[in-house]
Coordinates of C-alpha atoms and ligand atoms in Angstrom, one line a residue:
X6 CA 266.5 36.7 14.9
X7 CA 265.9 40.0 14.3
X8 CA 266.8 42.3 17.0
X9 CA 266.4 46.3 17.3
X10 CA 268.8 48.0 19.4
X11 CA 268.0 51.6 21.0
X12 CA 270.9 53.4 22.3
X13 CA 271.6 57.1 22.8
X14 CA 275.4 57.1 21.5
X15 CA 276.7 54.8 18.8
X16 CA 279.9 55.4 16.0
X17 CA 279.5 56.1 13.4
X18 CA 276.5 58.5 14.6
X19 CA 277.8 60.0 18.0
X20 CA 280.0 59.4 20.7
X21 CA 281.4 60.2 24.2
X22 CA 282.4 57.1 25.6
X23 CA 282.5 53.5 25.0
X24 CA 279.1 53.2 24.5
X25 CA 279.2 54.3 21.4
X26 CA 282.1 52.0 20.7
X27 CA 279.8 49.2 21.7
X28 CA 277.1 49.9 19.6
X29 CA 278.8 50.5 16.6
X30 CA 280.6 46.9 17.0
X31 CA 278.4 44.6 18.5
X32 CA 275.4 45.2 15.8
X33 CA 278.0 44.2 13.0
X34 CA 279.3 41.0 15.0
X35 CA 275.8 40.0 15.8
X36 CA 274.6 40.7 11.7
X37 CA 277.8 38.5 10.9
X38 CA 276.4 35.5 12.4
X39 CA 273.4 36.2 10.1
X40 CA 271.0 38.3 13.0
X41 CA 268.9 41.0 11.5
X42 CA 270.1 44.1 13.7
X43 CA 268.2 47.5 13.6
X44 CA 269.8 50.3 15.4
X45 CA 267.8 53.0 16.9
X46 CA 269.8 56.3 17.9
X47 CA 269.1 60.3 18.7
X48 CA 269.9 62.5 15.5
X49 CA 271.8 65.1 17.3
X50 CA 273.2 68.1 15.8
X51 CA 276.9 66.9 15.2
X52 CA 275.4 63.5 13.6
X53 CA 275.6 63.5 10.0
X54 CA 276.1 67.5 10.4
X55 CA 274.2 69.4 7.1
X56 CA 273.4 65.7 5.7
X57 CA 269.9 65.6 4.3
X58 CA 268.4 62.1 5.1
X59 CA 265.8 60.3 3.7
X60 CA 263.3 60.3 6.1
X61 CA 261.6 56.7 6.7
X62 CA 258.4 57.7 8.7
X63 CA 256.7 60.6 11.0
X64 CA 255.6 59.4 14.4
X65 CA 253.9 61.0 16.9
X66 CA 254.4 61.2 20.5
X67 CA 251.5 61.0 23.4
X68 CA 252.4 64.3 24.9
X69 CA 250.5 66.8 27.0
X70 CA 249.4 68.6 26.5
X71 CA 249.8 69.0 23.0
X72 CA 251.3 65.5 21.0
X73 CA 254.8 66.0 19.7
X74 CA 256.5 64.6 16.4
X75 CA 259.5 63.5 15.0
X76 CA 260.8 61.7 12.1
X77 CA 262.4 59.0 11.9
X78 CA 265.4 59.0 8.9
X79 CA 267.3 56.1 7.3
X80 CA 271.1 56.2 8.5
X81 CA 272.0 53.7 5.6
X82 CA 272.1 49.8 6.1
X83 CA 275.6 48.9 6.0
X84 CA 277.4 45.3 7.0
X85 CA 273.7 44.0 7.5
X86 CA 272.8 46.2 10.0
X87 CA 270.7 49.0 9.4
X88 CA 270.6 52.2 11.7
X89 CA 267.7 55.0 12.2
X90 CA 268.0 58.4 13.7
X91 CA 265.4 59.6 15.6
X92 CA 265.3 63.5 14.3
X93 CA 263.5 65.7 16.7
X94 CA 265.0 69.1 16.4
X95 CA 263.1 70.8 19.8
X96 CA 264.9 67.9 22.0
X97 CA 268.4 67.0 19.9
X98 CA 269.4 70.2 17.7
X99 CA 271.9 70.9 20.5
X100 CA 275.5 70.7 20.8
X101 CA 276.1 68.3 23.6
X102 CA 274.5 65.1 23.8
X103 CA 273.8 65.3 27.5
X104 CA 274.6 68.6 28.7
X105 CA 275.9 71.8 28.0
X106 CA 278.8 73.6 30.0
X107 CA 278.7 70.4 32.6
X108 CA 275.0 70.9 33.4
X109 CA 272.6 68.0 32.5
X110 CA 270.0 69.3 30.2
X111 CA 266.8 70.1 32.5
X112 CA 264.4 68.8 30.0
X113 CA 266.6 65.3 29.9
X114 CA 263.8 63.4 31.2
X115 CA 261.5 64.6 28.3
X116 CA 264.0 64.3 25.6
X117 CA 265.2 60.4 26.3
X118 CA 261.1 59.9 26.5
X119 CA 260.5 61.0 23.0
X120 CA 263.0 59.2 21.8
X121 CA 261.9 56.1 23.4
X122 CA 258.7 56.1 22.4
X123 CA 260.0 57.3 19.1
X124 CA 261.5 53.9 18.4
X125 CA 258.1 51.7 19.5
X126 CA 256.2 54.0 17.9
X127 CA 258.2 53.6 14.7
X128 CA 258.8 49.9 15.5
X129 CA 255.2 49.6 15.0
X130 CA 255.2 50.2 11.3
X131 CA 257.4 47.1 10.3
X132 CA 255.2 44.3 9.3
X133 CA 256.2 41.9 12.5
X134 CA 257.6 43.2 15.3
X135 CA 261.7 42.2 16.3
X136 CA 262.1 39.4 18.6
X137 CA 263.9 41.6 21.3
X138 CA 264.8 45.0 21.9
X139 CA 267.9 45.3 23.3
X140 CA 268.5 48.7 25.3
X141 CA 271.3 50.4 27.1
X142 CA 271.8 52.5 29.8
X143 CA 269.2 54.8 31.3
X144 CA 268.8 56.6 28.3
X145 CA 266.9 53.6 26.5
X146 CA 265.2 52.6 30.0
X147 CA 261.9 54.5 29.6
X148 CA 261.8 51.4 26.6
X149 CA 260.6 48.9 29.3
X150 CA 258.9 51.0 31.5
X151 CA 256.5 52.2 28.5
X152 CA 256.4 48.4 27.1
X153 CA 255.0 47.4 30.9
X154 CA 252.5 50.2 31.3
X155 CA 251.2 52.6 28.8
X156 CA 251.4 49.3 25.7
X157 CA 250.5 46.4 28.2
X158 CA 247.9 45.7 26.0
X159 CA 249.5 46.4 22.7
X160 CA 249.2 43.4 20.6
X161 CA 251.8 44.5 18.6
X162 CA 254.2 43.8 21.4
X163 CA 252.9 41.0 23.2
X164 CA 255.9 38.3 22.0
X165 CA 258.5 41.0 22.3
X166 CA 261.4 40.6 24.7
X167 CA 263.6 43.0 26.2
X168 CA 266.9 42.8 27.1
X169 CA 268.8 45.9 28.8
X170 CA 272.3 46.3 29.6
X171 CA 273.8 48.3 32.0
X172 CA 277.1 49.9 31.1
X173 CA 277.7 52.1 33.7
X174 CA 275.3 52.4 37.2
X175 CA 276.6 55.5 38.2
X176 CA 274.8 57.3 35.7
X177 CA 270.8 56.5 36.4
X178 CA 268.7 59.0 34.9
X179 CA 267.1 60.8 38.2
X180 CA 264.5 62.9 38.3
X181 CA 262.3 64.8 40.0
X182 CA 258.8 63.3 40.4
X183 CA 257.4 66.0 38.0
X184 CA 259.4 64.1 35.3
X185 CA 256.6 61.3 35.3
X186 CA 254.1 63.5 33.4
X187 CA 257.2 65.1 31.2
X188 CA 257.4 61.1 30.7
X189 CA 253.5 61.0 30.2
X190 CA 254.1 57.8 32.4
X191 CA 251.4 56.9 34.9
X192 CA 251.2 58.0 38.5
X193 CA 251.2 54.8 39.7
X194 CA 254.7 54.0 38.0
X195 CA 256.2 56.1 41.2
X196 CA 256.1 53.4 44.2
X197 CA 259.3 51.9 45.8
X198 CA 258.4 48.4 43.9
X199 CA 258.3 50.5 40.7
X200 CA 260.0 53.8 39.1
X201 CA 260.5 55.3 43.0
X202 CA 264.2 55.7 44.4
X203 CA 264.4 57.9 47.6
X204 CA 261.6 60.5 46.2
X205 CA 263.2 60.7 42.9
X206 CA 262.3 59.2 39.6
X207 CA 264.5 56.6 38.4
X208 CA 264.9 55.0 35.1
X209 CA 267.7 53.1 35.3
X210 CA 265.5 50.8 38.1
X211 CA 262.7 50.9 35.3
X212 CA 265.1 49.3 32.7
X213 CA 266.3 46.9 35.5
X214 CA 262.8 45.3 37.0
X215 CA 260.9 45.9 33.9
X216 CA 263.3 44.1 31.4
X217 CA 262.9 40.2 30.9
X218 CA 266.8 39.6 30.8
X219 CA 269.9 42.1 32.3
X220 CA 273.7 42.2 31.6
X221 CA 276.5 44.3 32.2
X222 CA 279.7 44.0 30.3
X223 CA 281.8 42.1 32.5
X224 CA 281.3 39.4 34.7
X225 CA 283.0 40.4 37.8
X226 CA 281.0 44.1 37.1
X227 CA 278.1 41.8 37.5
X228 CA 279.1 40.8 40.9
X229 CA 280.3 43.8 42.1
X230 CA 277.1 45.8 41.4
X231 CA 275.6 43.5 44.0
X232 CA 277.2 44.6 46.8
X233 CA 276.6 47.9 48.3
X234 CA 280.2 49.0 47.6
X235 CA 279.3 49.6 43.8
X236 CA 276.0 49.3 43.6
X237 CA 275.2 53.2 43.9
X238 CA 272.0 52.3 45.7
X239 CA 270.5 49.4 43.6
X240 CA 272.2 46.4 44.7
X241 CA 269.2 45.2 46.4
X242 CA 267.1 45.8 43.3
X243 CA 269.9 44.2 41.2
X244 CA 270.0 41.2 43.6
X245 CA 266.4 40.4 43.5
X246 CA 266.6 39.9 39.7
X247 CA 270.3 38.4 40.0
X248 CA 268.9 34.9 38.5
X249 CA 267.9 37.1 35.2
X250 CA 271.5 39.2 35.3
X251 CA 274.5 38.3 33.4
X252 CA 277.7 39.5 32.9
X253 CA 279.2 39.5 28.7
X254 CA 282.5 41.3 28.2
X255 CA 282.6 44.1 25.7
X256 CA 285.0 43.0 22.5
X257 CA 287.0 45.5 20.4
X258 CA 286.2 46.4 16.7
X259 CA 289.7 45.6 15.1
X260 CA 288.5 47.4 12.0
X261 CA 288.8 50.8 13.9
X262 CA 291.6 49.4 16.7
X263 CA 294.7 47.8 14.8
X264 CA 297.9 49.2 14.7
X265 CA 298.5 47.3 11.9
X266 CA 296.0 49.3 9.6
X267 CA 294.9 52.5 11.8
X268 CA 295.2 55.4 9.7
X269 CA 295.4 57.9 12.3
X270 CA 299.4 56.4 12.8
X271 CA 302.2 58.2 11.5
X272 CA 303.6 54.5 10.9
X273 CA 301.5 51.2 11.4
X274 CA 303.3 48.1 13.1
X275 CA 302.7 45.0 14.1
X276 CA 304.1 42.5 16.6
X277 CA 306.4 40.9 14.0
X278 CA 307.9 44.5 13.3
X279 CA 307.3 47.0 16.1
X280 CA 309.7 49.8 14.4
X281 CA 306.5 51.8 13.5
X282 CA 305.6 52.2 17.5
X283 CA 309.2 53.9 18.2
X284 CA 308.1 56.3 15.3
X285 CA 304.7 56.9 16.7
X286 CA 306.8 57.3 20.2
X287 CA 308.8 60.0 18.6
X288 CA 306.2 62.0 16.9
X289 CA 303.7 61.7 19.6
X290 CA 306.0 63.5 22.4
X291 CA 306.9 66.0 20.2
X292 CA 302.9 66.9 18.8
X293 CA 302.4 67.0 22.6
X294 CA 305.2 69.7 23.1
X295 CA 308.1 67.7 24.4
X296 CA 311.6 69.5 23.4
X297 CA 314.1 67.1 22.5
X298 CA 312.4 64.3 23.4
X299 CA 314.4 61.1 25.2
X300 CA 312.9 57.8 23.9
X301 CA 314.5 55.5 26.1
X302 CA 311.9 57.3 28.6
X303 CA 308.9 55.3 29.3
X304 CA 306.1 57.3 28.2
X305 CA 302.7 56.8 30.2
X306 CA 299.5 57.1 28.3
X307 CA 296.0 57.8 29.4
X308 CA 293.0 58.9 27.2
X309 CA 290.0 58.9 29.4
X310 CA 286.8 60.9 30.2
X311 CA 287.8 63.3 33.7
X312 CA 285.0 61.7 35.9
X313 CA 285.7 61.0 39.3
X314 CA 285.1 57.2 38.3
X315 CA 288.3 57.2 36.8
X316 CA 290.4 57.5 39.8
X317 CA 293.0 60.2 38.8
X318 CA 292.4 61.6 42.3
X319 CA 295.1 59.0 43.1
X320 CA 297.2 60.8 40.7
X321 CA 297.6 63.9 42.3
X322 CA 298.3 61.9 45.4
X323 CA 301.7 60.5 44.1
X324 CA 302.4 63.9 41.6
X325 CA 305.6 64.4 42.8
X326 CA 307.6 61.2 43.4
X327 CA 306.1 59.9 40.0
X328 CA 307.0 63.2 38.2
X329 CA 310.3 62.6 40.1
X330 CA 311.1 59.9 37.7
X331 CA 312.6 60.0 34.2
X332 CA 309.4 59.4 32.6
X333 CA 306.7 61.4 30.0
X334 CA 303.0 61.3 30.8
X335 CA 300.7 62.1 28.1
X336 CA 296.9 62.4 28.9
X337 CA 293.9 63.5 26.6
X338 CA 291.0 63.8 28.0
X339 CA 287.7 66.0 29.0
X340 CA 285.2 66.2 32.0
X341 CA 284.7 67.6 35.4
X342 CA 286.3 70.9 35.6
X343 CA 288.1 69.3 38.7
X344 CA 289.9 67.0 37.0
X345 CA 290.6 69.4 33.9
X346 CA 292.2 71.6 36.2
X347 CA 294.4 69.1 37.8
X348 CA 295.6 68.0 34.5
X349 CA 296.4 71.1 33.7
X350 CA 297.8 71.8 36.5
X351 CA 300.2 69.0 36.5
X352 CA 301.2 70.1 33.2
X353 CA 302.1 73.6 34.1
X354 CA 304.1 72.3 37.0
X355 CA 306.2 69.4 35.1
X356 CA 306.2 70.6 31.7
X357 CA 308.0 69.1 28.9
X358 CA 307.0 65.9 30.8
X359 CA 303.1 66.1 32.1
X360 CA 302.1 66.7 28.3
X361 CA 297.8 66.9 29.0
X362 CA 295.6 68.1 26.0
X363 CA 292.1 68.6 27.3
X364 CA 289.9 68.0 24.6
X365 CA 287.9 65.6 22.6
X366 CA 290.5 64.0 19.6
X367 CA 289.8 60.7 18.5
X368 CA 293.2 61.0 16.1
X369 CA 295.2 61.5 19.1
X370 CA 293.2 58.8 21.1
X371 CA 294.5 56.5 18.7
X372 CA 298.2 58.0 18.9
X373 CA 298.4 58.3 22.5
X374 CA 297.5 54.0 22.4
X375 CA 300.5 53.8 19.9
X376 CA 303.3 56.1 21.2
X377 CA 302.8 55.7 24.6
X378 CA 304.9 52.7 26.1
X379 CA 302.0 52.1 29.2
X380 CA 298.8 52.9 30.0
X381 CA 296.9 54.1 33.0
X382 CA 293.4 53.4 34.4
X383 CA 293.4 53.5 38.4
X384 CA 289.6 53.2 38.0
X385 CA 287.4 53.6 41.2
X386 CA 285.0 51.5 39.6
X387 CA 285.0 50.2 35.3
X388 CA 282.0 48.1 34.1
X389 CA 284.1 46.9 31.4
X390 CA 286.6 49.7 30.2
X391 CA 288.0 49.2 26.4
X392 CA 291.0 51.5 26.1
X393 CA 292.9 49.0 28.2
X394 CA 291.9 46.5 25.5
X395 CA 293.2 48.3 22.9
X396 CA 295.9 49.2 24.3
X397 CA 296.8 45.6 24.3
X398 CA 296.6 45.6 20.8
X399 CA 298.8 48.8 20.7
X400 CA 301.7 46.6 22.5
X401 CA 301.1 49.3 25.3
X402 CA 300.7 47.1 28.5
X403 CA 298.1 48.7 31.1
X404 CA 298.5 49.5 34.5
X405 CA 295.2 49.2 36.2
X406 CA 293.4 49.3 39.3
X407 CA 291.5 45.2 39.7
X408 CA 288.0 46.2 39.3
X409 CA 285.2 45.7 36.7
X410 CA 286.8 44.7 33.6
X411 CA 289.7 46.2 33.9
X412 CA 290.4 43.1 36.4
X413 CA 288.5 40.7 33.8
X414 CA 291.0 41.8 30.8
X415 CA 294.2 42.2 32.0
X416 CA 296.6 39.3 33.5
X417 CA 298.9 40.8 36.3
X418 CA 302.6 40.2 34.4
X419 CA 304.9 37.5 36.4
X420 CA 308.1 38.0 34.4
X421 CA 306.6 35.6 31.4
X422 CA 303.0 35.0 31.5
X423 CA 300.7 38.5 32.2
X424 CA 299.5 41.8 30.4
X425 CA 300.0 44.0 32.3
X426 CA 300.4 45.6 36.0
X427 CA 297.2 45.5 38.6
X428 CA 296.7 46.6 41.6
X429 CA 293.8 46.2 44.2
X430 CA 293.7 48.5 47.0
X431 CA 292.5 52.0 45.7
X432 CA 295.1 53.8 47.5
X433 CA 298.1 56.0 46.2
X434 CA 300.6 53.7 47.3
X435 CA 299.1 51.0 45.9
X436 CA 299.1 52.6 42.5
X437 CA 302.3 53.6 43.0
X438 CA 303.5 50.2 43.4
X439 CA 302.0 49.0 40.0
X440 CA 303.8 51.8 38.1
X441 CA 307.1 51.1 39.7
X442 CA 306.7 47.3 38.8
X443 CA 305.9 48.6 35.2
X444 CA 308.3 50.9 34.9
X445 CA 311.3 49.0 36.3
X446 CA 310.1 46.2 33.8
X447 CA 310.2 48.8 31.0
X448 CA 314.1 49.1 32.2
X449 CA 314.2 45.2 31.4
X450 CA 314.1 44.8 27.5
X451 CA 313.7 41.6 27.0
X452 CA 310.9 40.8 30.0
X453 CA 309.5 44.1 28.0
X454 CA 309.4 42.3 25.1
X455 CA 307.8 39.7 26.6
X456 CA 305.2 41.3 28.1
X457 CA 304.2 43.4 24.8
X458 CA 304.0 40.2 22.9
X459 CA 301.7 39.0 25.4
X460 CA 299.9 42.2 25.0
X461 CA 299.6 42.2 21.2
X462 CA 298.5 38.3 21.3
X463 CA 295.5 39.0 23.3
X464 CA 292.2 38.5 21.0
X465 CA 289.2 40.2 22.5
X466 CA 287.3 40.5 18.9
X467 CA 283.7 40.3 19.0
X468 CA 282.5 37.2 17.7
X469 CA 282.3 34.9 21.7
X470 CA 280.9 38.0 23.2
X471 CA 278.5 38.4 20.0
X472 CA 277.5 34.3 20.7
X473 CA 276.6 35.5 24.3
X474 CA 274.0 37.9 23.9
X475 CA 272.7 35.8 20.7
X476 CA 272.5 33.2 23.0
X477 CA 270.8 35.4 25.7
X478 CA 268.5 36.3 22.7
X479 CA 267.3 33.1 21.5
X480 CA 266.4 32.1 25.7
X481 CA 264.4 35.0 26.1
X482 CA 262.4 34.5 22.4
X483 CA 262.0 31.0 23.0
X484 CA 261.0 30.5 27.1
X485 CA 258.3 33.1 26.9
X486 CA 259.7 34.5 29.8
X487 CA 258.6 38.3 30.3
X488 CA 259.0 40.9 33.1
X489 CA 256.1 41.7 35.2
X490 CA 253.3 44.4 34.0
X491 CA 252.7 47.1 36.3
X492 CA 249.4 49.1 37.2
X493 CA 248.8 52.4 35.6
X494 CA 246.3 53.2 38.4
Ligands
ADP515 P1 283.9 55.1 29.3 O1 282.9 54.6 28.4 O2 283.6 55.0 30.7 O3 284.3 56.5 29.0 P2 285.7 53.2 28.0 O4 287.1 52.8 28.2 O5 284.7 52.1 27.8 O6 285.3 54.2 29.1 O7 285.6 54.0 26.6 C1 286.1 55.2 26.3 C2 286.1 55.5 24.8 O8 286.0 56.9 24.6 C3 287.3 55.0 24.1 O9 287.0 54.6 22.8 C4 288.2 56.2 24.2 O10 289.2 56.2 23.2 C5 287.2 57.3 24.0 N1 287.6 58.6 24.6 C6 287.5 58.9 25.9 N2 287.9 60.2 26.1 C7 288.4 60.6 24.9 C8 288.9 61.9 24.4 N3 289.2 62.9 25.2 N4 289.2 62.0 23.1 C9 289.0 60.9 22.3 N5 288.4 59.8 22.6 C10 288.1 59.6 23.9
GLC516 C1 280.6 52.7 30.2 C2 281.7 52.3 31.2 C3 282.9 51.6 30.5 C4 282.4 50.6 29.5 C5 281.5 51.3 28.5 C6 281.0 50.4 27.4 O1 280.8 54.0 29.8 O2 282.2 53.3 32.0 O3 283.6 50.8 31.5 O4 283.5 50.0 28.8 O5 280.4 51.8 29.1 O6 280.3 49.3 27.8

């Protein structure tokens, strides 16, 4: 099948979260099992910095009131998947990809637009159109809402499936109502069966009754976003397409996440020979500024976006009996000034011990999985989550809150079978429980060991989840099943 994603992070191209690890893994997985896989992603300024592409095609975009164009330029077919950047230099010539100084971008509404219609427009040239276009997140949502209104009568389109994935609800691309005509979207889009959400414009609904087929990347994500608990509003959209909504768990790319091979290691290991992860201990603790450092210390990892999804509220909650212990946390991470601050913080109070970097470091991402002994996500909510996943890999068992897929991944350890350490209640104490369990197991060496082998055992490659959405794929291109058109009254 041939199958054209349109995404607004991916790696190689751009990244700030595990979008971007998604889409740079599941296109390869998918091309592997002999799918034709385009990729369709922003050109912003950081991707392929000062690289001159060759550019593929010019489109041009129904703007008022004067049109608007871009090109679209060949990233370089690689592993039988073949990426394009959409290069617009008014709307992605900018540092951040979203926002600059924590404020979204006013004009995001406009920018995520273009680029939509950027990829149907340039879909248009191929010779036959793909058999679905997959799109994620709200970013990629205007996708549907322009296939059911403004080309409802494109014949080019007219066999064309779409499938849309949510990866995270909490970020849905509102708007004020002005943002229709910034959209060039019909008036008639914003009624509470259509684009509508309490006065505002909202996309992410667009992608979700407009699409043919939904997922998420876990299955018990998929439930919860039912329920008004963690359904940020659209649970009752979400259950009135619930028999077109599926949950498929986000695998790891092993050519980036392996300890065996990762180049960013001061030593690689494996689970045959895990000498290399004391060295990585060692050199990690003192990079992060820890004087003389104690290895027989558990060291506590996290590497996470500061968002108040994470949960590290729960953190500050249980600073000082934790930081009581004989212990090293080492966190990397960016976000809400909030959260920055309380890393920071914690660091200025315990130091030596709370060892924080705030910034953006893939290298140290990768160190922090392989010198750190455990690793912490107290999530409020996680749709799938993958640093837990490769910290399994790492031999770094997680300690994690049971939600999303952080409770789909990770096996609570009994003293032989389990992964790691979960907890439930998203409380303090409850969290603190988990890391006491972990940590007095760390004190164990052989139920460690145990538990590490476990860990490193765990296969969460690609290839079932890769079956999944093929299989999703071939449904949708075969039962003719489409979502319904709307009015542009
Ligand atoms: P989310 O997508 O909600 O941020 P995930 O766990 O799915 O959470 O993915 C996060 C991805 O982003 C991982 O690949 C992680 O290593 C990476 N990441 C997050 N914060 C940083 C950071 N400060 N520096 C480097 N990589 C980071
Ligand atoms: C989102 C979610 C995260 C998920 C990622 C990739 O950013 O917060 O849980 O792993 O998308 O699907």
């Amino acid at each position: 099948m041939k199958i054209c994603f349109v995404a607004s992070e991916g790696v190689p191209f751009a990244k700030t979260g595990g979008l971007a690890d998604v889409v740079g893994a599941l296109p390869k997985a998918l091309a592997a099992q002999g799918h034709a896989i385009e990729v369709f992603l922003p050109r912003y300024r950081a991707t392929m910095a000062g690289k001159q592409l060759s550019s593929v095609a010019h489109v041009t975009l129904p703007f008022r009131p004067e049109l608007k164009f871009a090109t679209i330029e060949d990233g370089g077919q690689a592993a039988g998947v073949h990426p394009y950047l959409f290069n617009s230099p008014e709307y992605f010539d900018r540092d951040g990809l979203y926002q600059a100084q924590g404020q979204d971008y006013p004009d995001n509404a406009r920018r995520f637009g273009a680029f939509c219609l950027g990829a149907l427009e340039f879909l248009k040239r191929f010779p036959s159109p793909p058999d679905v276009i997959h799109c994620h997140d709200w970013q990629a949502a205007a996708v549907p809402i322009y296939l059911r209104s403004l080309y409802r009568e494109d014949p080019f389109f007219k066999n064309v499936r779409v499938m849309f994935t949510i990866h995270n609800l909490g970020y849905q691309g509102l708007f004020p109502p002005s943002a229709l005509e910034d959209l060039a979207l019909p008036a008639g889009l914003f009624t509470m069966q259509g684009i509508e959400f309490y006065g505002k414009v909202n996309l992410l609904k667009g992608g979700i009754i407009y699409s043919d087929f939904i997922s998420t990347v876990s299955r018990k994500y998929a439930e919860e976003i039912q329920t008004p608990e963690y359904g940020c509003g659209l649970e009752g959209v979400l259950r009135s397409r619930k028999d077109r909504l599926t949950g498929i768990l986000n695998g790891v790319d092993y050519d980036d996440w392996d300890p065996a091979t990762d180049k960013f290691l001061p030593m690689n290991y494996t689970a045959n020979d895990l000498r290399g992860k004391q060295t990585c201990k060692a050199e990690l603790l003192k990079k992060m500024g820890a004087v003389n450092p104690r290895l027989e210390r558990p060291a506590i990892g996290i590497v996470s976006r500061f968002a108040a999804q994470k949960g590290f509220d729960l953190i500050a909650e249980i600073a000082e009996p934790l930081m009581a212990k004989e212990l090293y946390v080492v966190a990397l991470g960016t976000g809400e000034p909030q959260y920055e601050n309380l890393f920071r913080q914690m660091a200025a109070r315990y130091p030596g011990k709370f060892l924080a970097r705030i910034a953006y470091d893939n290298a140290l991402a990768h160190q922090i999985e392989a010198g750190a002994d455990m690793f912490l996500m107290p999530s409020r909510y996680e749709p799938c989550g993958l640093n837990q996943i490769y910290s399994l890999k790492y031999g770094t068992p997680p300690v994690v809150r049971a939600t999303g897929g952080l409770d789909d991944t990770i096996k609570d350890f009994n003293g032989k079978a389990g992964t790691g350490f979960k907890f439930t209640e998203y409380s303090a104490e409850a969290l603190f429980g988990a890391l006491q369990r972990a940590i007095e197991t760390y004190r164990r060496q052989a139920a460690w060991h145990v538990i590490v082998q476990n860990a490193m055992s765990q296969d969460f490659s690609w290839t079932q989840s890769a079956r999944e959405y093929a299989a999703v794929y071939e449904r949708l291109a075969k039962s003719g099943v489409q979502g319904p058109a709307v009015g542009v009254g």
